XYZ file of N, CA and C in Angstrom:
519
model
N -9.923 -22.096 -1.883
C -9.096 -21.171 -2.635
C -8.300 -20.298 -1.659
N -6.978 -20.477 -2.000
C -5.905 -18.778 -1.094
C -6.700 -17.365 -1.390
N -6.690 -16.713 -0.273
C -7.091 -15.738 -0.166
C -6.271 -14.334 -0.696
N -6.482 -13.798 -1.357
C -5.914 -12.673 -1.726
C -6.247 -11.592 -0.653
N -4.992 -10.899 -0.189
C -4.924 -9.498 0.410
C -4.117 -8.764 0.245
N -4.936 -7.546 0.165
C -4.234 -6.055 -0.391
C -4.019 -4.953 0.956
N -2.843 -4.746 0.703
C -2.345 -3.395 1.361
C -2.463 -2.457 0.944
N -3.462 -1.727 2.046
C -3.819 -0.026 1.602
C -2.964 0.980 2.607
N -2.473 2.103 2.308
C -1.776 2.909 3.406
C -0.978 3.901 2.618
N -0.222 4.575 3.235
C 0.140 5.802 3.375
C 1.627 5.304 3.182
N 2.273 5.851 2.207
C 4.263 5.770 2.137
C 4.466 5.477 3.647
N 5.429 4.894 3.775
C 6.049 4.910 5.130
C 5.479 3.843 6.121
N 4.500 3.674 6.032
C 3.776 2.484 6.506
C 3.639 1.305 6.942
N 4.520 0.659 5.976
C 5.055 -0.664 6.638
C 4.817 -1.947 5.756
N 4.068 -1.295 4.212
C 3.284 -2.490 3.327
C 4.117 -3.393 3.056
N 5.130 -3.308 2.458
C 6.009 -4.130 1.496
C 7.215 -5.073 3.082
N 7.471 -4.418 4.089
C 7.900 -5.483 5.073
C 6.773 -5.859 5.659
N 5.881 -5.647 6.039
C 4.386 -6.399 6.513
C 3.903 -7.427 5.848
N 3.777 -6.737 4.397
C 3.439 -8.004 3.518
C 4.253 -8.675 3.074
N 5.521 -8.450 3.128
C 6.619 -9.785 2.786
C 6.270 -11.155 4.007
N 6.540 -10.708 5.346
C 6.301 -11.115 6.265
C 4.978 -11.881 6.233
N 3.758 -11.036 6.013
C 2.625 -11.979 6.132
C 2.347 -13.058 4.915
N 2.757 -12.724 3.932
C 3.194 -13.727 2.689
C 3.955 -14.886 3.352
N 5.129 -14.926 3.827
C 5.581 -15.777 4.507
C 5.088 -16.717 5.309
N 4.479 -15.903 6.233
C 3.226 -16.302 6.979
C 2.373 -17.354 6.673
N 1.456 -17.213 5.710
C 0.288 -17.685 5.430
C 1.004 -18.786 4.089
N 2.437 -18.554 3.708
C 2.660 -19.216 2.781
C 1.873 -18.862 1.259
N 1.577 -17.698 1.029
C 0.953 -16.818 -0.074
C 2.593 -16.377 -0.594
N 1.822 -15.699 -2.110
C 3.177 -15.073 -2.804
C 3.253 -13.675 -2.999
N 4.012 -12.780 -2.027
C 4.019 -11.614 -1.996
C 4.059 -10.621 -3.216
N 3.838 -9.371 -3.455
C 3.767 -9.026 -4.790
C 3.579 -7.458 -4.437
N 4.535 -6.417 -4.862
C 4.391 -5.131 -4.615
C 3.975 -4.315 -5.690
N 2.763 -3.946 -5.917
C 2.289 -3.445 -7.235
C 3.607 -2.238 -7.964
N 3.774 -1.505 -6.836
C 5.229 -0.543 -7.672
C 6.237 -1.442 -8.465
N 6.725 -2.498 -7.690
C 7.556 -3.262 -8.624
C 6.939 -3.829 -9.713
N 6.118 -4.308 -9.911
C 5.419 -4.888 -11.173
C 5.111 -3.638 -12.055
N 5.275 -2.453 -11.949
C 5.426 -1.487 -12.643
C 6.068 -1.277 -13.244
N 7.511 -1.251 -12.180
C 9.078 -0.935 -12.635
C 9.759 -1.469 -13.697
N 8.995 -2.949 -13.071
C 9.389 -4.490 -14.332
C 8.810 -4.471 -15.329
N 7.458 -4.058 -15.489
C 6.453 -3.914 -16.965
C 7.361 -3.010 -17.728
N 7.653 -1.497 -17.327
C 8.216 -0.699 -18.041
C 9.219 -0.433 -18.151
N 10.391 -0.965 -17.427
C 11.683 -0.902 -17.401
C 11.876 0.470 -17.208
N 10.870 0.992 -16.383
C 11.514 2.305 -15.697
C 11.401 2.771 -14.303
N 11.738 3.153 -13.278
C 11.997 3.637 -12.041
C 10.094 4.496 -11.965
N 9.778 4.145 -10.982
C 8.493 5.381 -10.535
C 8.949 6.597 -10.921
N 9.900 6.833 -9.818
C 10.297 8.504 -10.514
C 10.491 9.092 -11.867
N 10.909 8.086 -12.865
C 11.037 8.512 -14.359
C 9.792 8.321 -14.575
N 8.834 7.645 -14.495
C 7.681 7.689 -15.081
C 6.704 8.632 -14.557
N 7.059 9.417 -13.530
C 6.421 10.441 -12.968
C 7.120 11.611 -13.402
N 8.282 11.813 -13.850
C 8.962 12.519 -14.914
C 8.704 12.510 -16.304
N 8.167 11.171 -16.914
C 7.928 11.476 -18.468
C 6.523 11.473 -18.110
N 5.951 11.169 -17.788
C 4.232 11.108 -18.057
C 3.538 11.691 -16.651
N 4.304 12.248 -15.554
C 3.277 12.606 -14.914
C 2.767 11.973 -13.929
N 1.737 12.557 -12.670
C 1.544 11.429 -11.503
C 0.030 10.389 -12.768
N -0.487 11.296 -13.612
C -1.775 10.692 -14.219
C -1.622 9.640 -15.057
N 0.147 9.522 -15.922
C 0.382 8.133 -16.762
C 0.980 7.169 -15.511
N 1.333 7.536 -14.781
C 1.895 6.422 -13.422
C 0.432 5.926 -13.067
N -0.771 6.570 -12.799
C -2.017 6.393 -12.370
C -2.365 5.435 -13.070
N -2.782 6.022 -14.505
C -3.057 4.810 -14.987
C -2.297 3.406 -15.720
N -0.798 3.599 -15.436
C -0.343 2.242 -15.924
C -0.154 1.339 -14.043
N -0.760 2.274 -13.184
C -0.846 1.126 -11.519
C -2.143 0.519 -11.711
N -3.504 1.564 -12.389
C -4.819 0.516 -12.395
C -4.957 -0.403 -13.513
N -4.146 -0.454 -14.535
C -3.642 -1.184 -15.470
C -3.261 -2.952 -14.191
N -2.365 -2.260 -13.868
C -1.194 -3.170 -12.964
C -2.492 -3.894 -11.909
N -2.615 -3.055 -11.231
C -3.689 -3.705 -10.081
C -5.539 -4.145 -10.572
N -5.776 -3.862 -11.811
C -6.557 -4.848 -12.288
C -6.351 -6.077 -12.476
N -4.912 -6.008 -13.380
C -4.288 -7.720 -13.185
C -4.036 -8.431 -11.951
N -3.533 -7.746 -11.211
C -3.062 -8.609 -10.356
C -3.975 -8.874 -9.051
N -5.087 -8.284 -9.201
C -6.003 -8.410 -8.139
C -6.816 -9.954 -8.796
N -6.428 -10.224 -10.099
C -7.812 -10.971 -10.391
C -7.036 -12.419 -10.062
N -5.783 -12.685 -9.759
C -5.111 -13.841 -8.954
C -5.677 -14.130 -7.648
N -5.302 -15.651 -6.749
C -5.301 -15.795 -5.899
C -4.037 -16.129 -4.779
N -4.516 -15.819 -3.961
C -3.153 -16.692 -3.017
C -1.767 -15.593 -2.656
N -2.329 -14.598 -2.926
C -0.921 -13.328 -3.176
C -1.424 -12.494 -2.094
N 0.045 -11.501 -1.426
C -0.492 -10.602 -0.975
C 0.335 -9.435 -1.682
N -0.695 -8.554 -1.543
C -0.467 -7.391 -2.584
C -0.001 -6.179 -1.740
N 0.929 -5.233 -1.643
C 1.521 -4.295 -1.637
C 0.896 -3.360 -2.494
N 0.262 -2.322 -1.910
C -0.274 -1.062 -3.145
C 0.781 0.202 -2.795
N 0.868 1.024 -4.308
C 1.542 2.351 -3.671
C 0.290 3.224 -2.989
N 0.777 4.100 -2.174
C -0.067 4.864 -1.310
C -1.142 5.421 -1.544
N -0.744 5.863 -3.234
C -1.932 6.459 -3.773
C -3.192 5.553 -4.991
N -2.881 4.388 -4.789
C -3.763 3.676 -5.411
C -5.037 3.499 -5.167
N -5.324 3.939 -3.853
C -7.048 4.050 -3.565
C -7.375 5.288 -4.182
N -6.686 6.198 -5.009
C -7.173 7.422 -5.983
C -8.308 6.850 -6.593
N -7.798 5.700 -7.215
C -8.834 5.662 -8.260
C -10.112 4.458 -7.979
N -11.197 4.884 -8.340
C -12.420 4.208 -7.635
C -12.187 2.765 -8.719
N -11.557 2.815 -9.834
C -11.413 1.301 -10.572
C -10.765 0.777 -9.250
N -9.837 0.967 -8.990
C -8.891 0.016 -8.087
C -9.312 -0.002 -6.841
N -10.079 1.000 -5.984
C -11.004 0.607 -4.853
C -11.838 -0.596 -5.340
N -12.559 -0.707 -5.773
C -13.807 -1.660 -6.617
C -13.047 -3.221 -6.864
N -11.995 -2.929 -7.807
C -10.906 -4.213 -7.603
C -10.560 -4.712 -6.501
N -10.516 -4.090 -5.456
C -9.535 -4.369 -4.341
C -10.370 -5.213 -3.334
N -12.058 -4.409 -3.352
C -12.937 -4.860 -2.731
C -13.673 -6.041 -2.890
N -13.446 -5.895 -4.068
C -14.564 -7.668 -4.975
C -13.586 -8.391 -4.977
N -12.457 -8.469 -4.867
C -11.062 -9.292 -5.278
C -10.644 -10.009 -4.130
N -10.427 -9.156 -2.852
C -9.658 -9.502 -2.059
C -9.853 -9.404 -0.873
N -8.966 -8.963 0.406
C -9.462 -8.982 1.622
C -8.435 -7.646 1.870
N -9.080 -6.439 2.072
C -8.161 -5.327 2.124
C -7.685 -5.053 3.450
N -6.656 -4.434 3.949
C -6.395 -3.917 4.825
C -5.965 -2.556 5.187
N -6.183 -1.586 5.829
C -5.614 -0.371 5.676
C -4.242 -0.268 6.506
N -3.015 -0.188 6.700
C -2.079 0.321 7.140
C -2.306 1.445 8.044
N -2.602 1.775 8.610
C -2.126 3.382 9.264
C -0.970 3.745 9.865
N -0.857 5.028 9.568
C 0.484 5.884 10.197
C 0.427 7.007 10.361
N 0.825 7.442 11.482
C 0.474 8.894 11.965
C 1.731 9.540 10.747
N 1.745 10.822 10.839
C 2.677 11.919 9.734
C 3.879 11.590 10.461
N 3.634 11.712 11.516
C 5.404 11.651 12.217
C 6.028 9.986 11.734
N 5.505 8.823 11.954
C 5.363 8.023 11.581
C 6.507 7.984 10.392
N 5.091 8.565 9.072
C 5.945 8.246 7.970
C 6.917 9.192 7.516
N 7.091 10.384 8.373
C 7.881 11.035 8.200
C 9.821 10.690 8.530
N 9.226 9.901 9.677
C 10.456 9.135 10.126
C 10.987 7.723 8.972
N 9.541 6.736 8.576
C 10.185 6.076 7.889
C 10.454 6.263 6.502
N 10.389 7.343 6.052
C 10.476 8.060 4.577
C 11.708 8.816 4.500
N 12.575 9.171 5.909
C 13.262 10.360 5.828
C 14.510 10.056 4.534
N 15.036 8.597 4.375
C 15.889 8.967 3.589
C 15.651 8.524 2.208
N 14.576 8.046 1.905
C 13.798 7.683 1.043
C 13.855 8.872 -0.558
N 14.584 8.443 -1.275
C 14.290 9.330 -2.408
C 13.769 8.868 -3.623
N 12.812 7.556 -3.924
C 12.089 7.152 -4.433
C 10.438 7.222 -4.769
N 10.691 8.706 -3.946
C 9.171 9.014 -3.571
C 8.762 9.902 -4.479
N 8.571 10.012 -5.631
C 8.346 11.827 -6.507
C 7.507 12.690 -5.696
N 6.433 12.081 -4.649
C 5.358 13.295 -4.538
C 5.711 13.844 -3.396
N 7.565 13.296 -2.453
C 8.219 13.608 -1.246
C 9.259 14.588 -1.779
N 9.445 14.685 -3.253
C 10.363 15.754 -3.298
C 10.379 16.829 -3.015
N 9.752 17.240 -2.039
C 9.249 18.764 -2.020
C 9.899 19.488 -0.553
N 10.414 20.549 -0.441
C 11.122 21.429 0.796
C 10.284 21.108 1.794
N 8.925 21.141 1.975
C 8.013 20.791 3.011
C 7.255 19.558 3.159
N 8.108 18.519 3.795
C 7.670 17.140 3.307
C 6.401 16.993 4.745
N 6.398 17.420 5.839
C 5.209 17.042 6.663
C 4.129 17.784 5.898
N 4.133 18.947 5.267
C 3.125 19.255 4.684
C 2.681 18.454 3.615
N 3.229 18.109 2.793
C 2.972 17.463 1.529
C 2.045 15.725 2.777
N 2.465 15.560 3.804
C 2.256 14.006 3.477
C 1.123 14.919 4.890
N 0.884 15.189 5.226
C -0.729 16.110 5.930
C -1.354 16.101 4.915
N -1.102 16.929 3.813
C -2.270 16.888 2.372
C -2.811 15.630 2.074
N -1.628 14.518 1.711
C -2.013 13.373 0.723
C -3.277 12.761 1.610
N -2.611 12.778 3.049
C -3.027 11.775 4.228
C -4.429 12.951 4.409
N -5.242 13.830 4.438
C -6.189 14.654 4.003
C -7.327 13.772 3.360
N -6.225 14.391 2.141
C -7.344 13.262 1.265
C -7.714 11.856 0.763
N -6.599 11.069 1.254
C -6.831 9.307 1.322
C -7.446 8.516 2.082
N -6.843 9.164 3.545
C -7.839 8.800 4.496
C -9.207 8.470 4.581
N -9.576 9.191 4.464
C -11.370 9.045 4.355
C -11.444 7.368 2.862
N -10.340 7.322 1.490
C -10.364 6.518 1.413
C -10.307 4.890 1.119
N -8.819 5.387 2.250
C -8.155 3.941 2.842
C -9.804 3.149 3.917
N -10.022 4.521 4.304
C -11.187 3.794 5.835
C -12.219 3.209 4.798
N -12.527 3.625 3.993
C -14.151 3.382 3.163
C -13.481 1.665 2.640
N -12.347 1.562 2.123
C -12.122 0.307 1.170
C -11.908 -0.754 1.922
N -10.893 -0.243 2.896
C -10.284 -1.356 3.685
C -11.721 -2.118 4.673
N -11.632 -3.506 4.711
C -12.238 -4.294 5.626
C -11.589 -4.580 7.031
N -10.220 -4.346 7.532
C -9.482 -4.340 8.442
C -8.357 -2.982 8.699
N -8.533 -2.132 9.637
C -7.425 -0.856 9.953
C -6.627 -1.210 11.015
N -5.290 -1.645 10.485
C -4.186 -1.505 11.576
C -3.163 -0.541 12.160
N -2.848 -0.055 13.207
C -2.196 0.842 13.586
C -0.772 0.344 13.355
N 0.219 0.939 12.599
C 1.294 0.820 12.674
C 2.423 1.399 13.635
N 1.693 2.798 14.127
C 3.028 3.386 14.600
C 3.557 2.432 15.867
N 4.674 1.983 16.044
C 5.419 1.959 17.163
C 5.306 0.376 17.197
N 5.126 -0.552 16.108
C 4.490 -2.113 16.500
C 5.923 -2.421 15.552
N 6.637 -3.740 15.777
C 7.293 -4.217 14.547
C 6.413 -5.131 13.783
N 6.894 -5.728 12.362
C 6.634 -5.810 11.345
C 5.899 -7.739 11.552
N 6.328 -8.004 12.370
C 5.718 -8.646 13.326
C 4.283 -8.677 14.038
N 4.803 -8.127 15.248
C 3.070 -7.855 15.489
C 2.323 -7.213 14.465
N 2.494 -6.663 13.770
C 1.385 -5.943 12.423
C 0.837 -6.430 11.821
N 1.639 -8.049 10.987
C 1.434 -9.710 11.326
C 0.144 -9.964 11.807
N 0.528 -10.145 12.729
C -0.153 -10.788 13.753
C -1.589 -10.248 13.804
N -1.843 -9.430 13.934
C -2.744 -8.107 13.717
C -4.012 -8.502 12.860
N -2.926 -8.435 11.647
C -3.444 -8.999 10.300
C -4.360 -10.233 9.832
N -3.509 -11.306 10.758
C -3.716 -12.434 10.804
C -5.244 -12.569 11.333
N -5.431 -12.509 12.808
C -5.922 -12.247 14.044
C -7.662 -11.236 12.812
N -6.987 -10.137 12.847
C -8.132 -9.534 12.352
C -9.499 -10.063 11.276
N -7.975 -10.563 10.655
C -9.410 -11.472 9.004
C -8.943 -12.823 9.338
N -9.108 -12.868 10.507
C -9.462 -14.377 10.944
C -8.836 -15.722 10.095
N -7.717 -15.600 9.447
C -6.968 -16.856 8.885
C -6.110 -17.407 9.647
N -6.605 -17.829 10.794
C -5.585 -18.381 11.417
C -6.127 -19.789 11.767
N -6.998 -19.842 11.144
C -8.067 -21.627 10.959
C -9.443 -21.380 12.082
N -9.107 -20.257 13.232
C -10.228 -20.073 14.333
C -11.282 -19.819 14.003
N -11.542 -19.258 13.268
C -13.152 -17.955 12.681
C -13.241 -18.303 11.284
C-alpha cells in the first residue's frame, strides 16, 4: 500500500512547495487540506474566519482532515493550526507518516511577509502573533510528528530529500 504523509508546521514553512515536490517525488497525489476547504465551501479561509470564526474553520478542517487522512498514497499539506485539535493529531498519527516542518519566526516571518491569506497574520504585530502561535504548537507539532525537519535556509529540494531519507522510502530501510 502508498504511504500516506502529513505535513505538520508553522505558516511559512514550506508545506504546500515541499509537499508538491515530495508528491512528485514518490509519485503520490498531493493534497492541501486548506484547499479542500476552499473547494468544499466555496469560500476563501479568510471569509470563513469572518463568518464563523477561527472555531467553524476548526471544525469544518477536522471535518476535512478526517476524510482525507483515511486515503492512501497522498501527501497531505495541513494548515498550521491543525495539530489544535487532538481529533486530528490522533488521525494524523494512526493514518499516516507525519512530519513536522520547522521554522524559526524570522523564517516565517520572511516567507509570510506578503501573504494576506492568513486571518490570524492580520494583526500590527505580526512577530508577536507568530511567537504566540509557535508557543503553543510547538510542543504539539514535536509530540505528533514521527520526523522534524529544519527548514530555515534549505530549498524545497533538499527538505525533499530530508523527508525522503528520514522515513526511509527510498527502498533502503
Amino acid at each position: 500500500m502508498k504511504p500516506t504523509i502529513i505535513l505538520i508546521g508553522p505558516m511559512g514553512a514550506g508545506k504546500s512547495t515541499s509537499g508538491r515536490l515530495l508528491a512528485r517525488t514518490l509519485g503520490l497525489t498531493f493534497i492541501d487540506s486548506d484547499k479542500v476547504i476552499e473547494e468544499r465551501t466555496g469560500a476563501t479561509i479568510p471569509l470563513i474566519f469572518e463568518l464563523e470564526g477561527e472555531a467553524g474553520f476548526r471544525a469544518r478542517e477536522q471535518a476535512v482532515i478526517d476524510d482525507l487522512t483515511q486515503g492512501s498514497g497522498i501527501v497531505l499539506a495541513t494548515g498550521g493550526g491543525a495539530i489544535l485539535a487532538p481529533e486530528n493529531r490522533e488521525a494524523m498519527r494512526s493514518r499516516g507518516k507525519v512530519v513536522y516542518l520547522h521554522a524559526s519566526v524570522d523564517h516565517q516571518m520572511e516567507r509570510t511577509a506578503h501573504d494576506r491569506n492568513r486571518p490570524l497574520l492580520q494583526t500590527p504585530d505580526r512577530r508577536g502573533k507568530l511567537k504566540e502561535l509557535m508557543g503553543i504548537r510547538e510542543p504539539l507539532y514535536r509530540q505528533t510528528a514521527q520526523l522534524v525537519v529544519e527548514t530555515d535556509g534549505l530549498s524545497p529540494k533538499t527538505v525533499v530529500q530530508r523527508i525522503v531519507r528520514g522515513l526511509r522510502l527510498d527502498g533502503r530501510g
